[in-house]
Coordinates of C-alpha atoms in Angstrom, one line a residue:
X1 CA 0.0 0.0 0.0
X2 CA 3.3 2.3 0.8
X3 CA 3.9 1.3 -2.6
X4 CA 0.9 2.5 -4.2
X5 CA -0.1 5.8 -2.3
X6 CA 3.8 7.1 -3.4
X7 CA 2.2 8.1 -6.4
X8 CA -0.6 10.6 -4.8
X9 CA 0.3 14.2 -4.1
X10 CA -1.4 14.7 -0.8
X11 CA -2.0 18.7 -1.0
X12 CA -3.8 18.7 2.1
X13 CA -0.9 17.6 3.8
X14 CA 1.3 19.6 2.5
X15 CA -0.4 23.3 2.6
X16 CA 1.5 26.2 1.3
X17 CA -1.0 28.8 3.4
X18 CA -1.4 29.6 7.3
X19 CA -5.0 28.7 6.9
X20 CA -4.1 25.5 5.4
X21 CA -1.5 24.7 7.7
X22 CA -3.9 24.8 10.4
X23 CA -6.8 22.8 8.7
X24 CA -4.3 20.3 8.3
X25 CA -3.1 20.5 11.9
X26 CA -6.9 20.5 12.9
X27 CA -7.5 17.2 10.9
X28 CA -4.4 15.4 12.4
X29 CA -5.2 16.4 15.9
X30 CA -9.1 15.2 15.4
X31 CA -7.6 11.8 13.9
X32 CA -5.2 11.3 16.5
X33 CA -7.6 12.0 19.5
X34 CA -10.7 9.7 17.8
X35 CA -7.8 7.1 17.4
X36 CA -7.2 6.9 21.3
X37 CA -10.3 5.1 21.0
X38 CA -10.4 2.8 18.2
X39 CA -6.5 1.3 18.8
X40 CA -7.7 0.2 22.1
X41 CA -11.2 -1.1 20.9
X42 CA -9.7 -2.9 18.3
X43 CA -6.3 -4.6 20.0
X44 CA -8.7 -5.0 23.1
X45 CA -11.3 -7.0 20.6
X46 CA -8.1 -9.6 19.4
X47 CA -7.1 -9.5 23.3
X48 CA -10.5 -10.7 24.8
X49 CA -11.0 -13.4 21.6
X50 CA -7.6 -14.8 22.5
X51 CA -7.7 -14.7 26.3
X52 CA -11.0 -16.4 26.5
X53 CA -11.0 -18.9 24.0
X54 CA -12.4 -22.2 24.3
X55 CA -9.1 -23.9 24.2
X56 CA -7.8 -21.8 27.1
X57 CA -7.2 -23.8 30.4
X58 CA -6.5 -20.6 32.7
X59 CA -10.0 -18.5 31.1
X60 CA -11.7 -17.1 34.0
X61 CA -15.4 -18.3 33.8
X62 CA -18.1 -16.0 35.6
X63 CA -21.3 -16.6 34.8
X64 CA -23.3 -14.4 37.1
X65 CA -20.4 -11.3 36.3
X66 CA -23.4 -8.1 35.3
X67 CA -21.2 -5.4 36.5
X68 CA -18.2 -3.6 36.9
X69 CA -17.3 0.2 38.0
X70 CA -13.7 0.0 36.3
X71 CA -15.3 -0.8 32.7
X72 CA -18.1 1.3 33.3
X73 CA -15.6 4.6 34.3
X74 CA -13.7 3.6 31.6
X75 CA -16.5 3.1 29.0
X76 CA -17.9 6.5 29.5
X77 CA -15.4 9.2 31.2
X78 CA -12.8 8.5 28.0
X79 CA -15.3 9.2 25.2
X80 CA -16.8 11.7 27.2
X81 CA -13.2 13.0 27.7
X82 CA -12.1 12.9 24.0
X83 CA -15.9 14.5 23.1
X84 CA -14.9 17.4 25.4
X85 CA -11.7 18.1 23.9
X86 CA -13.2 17.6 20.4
X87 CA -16.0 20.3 20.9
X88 CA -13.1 22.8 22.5
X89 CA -11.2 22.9 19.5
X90 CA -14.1 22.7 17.2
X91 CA -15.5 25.7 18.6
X92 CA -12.1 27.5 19.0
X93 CA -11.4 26.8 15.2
X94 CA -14.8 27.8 13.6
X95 CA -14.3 31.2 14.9
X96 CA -10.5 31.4 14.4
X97 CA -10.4 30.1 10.8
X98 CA -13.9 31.9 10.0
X99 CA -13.5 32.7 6.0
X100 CA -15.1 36.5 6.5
X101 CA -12.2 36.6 9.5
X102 CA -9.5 38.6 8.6
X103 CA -6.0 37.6 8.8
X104 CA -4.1 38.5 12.2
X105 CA -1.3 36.9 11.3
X106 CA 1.1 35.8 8.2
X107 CA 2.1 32.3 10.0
X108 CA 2.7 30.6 13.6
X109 CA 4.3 33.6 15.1
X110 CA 4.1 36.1 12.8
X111 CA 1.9 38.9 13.1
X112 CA 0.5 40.6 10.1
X113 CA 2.8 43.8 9.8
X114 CA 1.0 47.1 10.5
X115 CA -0.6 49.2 7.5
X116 CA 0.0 46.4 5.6
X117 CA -2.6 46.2 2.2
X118 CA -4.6 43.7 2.0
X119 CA -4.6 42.5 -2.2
X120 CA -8.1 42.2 -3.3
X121 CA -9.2 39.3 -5.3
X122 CA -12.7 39.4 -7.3
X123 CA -13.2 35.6 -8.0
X124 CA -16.3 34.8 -10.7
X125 CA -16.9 31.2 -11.0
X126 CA -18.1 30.7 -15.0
X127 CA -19.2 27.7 -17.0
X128 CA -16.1 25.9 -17.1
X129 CA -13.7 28.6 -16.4
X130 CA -12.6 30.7 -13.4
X131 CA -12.2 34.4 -13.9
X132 CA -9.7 36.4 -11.4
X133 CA -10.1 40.3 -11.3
X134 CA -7.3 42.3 -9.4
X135 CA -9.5 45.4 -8.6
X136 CA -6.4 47.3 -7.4
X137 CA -4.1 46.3 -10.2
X138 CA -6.6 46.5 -12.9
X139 CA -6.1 43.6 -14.5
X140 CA -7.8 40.1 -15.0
X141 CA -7.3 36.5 -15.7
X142 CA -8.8 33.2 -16.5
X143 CA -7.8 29.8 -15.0
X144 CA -4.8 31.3 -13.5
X145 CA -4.3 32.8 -9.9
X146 CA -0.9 34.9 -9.1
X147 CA -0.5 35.5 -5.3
X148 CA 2.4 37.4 -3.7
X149 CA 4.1 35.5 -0.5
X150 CA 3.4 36.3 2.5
X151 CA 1.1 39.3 2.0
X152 CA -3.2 38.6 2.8
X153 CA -5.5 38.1 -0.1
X154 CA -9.3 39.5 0.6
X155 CA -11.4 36.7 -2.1
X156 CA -14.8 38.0 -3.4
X157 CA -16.8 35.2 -4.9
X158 CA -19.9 34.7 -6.8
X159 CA -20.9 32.3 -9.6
X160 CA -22.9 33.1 -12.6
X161 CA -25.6 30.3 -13.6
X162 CA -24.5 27.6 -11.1
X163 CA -23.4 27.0 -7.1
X164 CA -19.9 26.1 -7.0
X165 CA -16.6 25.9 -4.6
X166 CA -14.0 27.5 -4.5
X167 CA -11.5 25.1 -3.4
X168 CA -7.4 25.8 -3.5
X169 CA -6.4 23.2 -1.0
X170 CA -2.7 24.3 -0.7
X171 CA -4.1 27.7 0.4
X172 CA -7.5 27.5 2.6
X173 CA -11.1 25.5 2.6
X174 CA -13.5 25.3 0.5
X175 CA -16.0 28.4 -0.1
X176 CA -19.5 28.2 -2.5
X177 CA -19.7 30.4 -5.1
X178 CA -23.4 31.5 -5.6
X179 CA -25.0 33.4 -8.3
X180 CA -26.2 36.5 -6.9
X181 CA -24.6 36.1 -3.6
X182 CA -21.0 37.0 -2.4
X183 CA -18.8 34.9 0.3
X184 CA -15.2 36.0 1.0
X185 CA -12.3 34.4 2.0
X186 CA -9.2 36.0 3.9
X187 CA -6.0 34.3 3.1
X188 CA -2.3 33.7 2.4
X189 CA 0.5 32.1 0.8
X190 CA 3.9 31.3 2.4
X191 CA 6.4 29.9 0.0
X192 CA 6.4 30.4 -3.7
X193 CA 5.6 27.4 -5.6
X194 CA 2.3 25.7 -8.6
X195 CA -0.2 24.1 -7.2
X196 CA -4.0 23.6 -8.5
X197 CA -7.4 24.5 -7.6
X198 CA -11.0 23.8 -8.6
X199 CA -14.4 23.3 -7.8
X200 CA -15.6 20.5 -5.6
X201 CA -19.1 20.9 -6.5
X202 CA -20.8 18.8 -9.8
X203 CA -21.9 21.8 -12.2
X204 CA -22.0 19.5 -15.7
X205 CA -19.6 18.4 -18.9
X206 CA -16.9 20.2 -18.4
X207 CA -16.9 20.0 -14.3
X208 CA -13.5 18.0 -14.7
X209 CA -11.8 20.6 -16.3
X210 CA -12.9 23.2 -14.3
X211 CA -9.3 24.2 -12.5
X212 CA -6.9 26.9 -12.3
X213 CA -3.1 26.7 -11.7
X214 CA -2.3 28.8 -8.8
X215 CA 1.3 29.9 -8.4
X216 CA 2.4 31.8 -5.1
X217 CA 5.6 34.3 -6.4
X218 CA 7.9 35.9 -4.6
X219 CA 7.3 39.8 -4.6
X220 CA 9.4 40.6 -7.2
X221 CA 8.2 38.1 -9.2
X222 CA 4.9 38.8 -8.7
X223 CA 5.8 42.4 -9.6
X224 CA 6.8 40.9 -13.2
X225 CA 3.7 39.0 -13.6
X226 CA 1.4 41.9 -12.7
X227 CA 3.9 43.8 -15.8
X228 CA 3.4 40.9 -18.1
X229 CA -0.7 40.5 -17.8
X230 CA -0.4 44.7 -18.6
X231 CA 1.5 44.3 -21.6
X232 CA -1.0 41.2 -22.8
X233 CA -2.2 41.1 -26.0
X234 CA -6.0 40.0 -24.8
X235 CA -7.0 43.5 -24.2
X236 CA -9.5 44.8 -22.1
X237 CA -11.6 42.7 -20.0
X238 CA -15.6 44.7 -21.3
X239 CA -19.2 44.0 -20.5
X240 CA -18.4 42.6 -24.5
X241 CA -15.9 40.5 -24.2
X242 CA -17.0 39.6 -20.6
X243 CA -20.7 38.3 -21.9
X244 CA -18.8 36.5 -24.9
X245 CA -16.6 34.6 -21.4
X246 CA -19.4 33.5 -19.6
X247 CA -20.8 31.1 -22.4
X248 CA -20.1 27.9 -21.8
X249 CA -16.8 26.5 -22.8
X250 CA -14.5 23.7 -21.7
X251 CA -10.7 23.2 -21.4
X252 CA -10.5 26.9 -21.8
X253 CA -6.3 28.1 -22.0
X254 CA -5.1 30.3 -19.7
X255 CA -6.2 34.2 -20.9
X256 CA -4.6 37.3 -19.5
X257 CA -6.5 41.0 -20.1
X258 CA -4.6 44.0 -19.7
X259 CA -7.4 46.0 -18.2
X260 CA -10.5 45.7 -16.7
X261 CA -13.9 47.7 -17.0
X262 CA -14.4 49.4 -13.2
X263 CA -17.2 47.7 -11.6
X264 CA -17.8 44.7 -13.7
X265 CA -17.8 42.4 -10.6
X266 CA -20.5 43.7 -8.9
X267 CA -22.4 44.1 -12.2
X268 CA -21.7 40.5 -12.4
X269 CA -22.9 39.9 -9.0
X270 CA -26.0 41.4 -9.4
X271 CA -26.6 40.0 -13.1
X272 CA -26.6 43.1 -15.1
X273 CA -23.8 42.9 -17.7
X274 CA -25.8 43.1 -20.6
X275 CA -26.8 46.7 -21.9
X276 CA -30.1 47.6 -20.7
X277 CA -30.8 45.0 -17.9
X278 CA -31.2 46.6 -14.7
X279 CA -29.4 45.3 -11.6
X280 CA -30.8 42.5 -9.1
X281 CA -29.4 45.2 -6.2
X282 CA -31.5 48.2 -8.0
X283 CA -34.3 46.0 -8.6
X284 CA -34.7 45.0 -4.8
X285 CA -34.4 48.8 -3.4
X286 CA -37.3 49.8 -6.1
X287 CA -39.4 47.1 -4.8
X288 CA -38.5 47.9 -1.1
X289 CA -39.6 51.7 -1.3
X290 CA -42.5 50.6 -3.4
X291 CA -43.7 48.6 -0.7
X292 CA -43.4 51.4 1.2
X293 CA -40.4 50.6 3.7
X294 CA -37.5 51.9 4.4
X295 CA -35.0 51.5 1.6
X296 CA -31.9 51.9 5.0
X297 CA -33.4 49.2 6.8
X298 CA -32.5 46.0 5.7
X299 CA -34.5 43.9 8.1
X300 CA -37.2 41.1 6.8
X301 CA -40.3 42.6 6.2
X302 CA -39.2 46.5 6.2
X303 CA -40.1 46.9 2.6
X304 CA -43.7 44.6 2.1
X305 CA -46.5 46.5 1.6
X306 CA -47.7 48.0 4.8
X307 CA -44.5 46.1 6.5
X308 CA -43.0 46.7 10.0
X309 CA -42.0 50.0 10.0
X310 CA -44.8 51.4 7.9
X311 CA -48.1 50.6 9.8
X312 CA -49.5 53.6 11.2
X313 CA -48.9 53.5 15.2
X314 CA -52.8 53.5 15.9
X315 CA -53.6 51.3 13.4
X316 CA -55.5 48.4 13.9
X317 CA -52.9 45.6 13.3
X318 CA -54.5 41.5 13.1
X319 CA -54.1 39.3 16.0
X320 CA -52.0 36.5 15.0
X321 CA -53.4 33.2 15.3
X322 CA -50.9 32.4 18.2
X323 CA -52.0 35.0 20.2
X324 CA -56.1 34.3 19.8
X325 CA -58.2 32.9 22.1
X326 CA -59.2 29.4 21.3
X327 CA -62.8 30.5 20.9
X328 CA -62.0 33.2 18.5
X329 CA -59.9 31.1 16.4
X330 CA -62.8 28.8 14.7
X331 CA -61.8 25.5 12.8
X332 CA -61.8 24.6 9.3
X333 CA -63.5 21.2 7.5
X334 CA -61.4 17.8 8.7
X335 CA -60.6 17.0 4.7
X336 CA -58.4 14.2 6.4
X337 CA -61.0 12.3 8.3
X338 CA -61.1 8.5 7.0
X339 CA -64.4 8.2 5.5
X340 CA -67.4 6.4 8.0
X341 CA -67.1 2.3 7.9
X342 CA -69.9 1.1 5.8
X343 CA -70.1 4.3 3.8
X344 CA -70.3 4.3 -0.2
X345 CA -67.2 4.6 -1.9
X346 CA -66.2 8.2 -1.7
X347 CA -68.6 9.7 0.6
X348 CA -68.5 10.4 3.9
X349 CA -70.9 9.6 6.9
X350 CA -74.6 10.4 6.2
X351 CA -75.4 13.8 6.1
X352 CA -72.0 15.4 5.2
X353 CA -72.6 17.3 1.8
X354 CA -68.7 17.2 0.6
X355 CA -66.7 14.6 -0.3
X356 CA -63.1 14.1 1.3
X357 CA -61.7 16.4 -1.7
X358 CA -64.3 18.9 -0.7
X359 CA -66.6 18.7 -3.7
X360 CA -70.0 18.3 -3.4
X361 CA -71.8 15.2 -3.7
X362 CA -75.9 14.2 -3.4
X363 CA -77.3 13.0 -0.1
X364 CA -77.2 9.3 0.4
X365 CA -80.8 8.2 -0.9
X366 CA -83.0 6.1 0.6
X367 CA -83.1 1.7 -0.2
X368 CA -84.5 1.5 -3.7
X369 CA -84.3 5.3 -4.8
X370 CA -83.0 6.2 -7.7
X371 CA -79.4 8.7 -7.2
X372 CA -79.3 12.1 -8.8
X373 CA -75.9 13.7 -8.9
X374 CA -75.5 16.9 -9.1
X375 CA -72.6 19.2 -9.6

């Protein structure tokens, strides 16, 4: 097996990123504490078969043996012990490794340096293809992600058609990309070196191909890079040439534009690249003050018609249900009760006028009468 898993790049294992470091360090410690349980369960199990075999002469035989207060302390205080521990560092790492957190520090012992800039990354997830937009460099590419060592990256992500993740395991977790939804991601690259990322969620054909090669450069390097995508022959990154990218393509080359148009990502965060269409973000404030709420307040319900914070104050508002006295509340038709034993096929007891699918139906008639339905 040695052998065979030589072959595999474990990535996980060997994270080029802080965040990644400590994901790994969290999955080793979770491992190593849920295996203080399963070693001894499991050399205990070939133990206790061995020791009390049938061919055994010295077995100890104790038929009326129901209980014991060592195995039962050790049954339940370790697992409880190892749950404890297990729920401390869970809790600890959800908030310390929180994507929307951002970086304190470059790496175990080293603080993020004061006034340091934080490079912002606008991350659009397309059908196959990854698009990368450097706000502050004004540049963009496509299946390929430049990261300087060493200094925090600030990830904006959306998708445009699909839900998808945005997973560079050498670097952090995994983050979905939604269409018309934003996550973010805080985090950094230590050593220079190619790794590759993808998405880890099934969006179609060309799913497989759907990677990009991610290359952590020293800052001069990086420098060069940023001076190579400028002098690119691909041009500038428009709503054009951006609407003739999102179409669906596979196995797409690596593409480099020289310039971006300011604003695109959020246009295609809120869906409105093409000429004319207005903007899911414009959209939602219209219908908001239409509904007469208050276009600053973001809570549920602020902007329905006659919502929260627009009902007069000594206006008659309904009681809801929850609050009504049981007498007040009334009670609808049981459309569920079984129908009477006895009854004919699709009625109910004698005298109820409805069917169970509420429709009307003729009373029963008398033995010997003739049936008139009606409608």
């Amino acid at each position: 097996m040695p052998a065979v898993l030589g072959g595999c790049d474990m990535v996980v294992m060997n994270p080029a990123g802080d965040i990644a470091v400590q994901q790994r360090d969290l999955i080793l410690f979770s491992t190593g504490i849920m295996l203080l349980v399963v070693v001894p369960v499991m050399a205990l199990t070939v133990l206790f078969a061995w020791r009390y075999r049938r061919g055994n002469a010295d077995k100890t035989y104790d038929p009326n043996f129901d209980h014991s207060t060592t195995l039962e302390l050790a049954i339940w205080s370790i697992p409880l012990l190892i749950i404890v521990a297990l729920s401390a560092v869970t809790w600890t790492s959800t908030h310390l490794l929180d994507p929307f957190r951002p970086l304190e520090r470059l790496s175990a012992g080293r603080p993020v340096p004061p006034n340091t800039k934080t490079l912002q990354v606008q991350v659009v997830a397309l059908d196959w293809k990854w698009l990368f937009i450097y706000p502050d460099l004004g540049i963009a590419t496509v299946n390929e992600l430049a990261l300087p060592v060493d200094v925090p990256v600030r990830f904006s992500i959306t998708s445009t058609s699909q839900f998808n993740t945005f997973y560079a395991p050498t670097m952090a977790g995994m983050i979905y990309a939604m269409p018309g939804m934003q996550s973010q991601l805080n985090a950094v690259l230590n050593k220079p070196g190619e790794s590759w990322g993808y998405s880890g969620n099934y969006t179609g054909r060309g799913y497989s191909n759907m990677r990009f090669r991610l290359r952590g450069l020293a800052p001069a390097d990086f420098n060069r890079w940023v001076a190579e995508v400028k002098g690119s022959k691909q041009g500038v990154l428009a709503p054009g040439s951006y609407l003739a990218l999102e179409r669906p393509s596979e196995k797409v080359p690596v593409l480099h534009f020289s310039s971006v148009t300011p604003g695109l990502f959020d246009r295609a965060l809120n869906g409105c690249v093409q000429p004319g269409k207005p903007c899911m973000v414009d959209v939602m404030r219209r219908d908001m003050a239409r509904g007469g709420g208050n276009t600053a307040n973001g809570r549920m319900g602020s902007g329905m018609p006659a919502g929260r914070d627009t009902t007069p104050v000594n206006a008659d508002k309904p009681t809801p249900a929850l609050q009504k006295a049981p007498e007040d509340k009334g009670s609808g038709p049981n459309v569920t009760k079984p129908a009477t034993p006895g009854a004919a096929p699709g009625r109910q007891k004698p005298g109820d006028p409805r069917n169970r699918d509420m429709s009307a139906v003729d009373a029963i008639p008398a033995a010997g009468a003739s049936r008139v339905a009606r409608a």
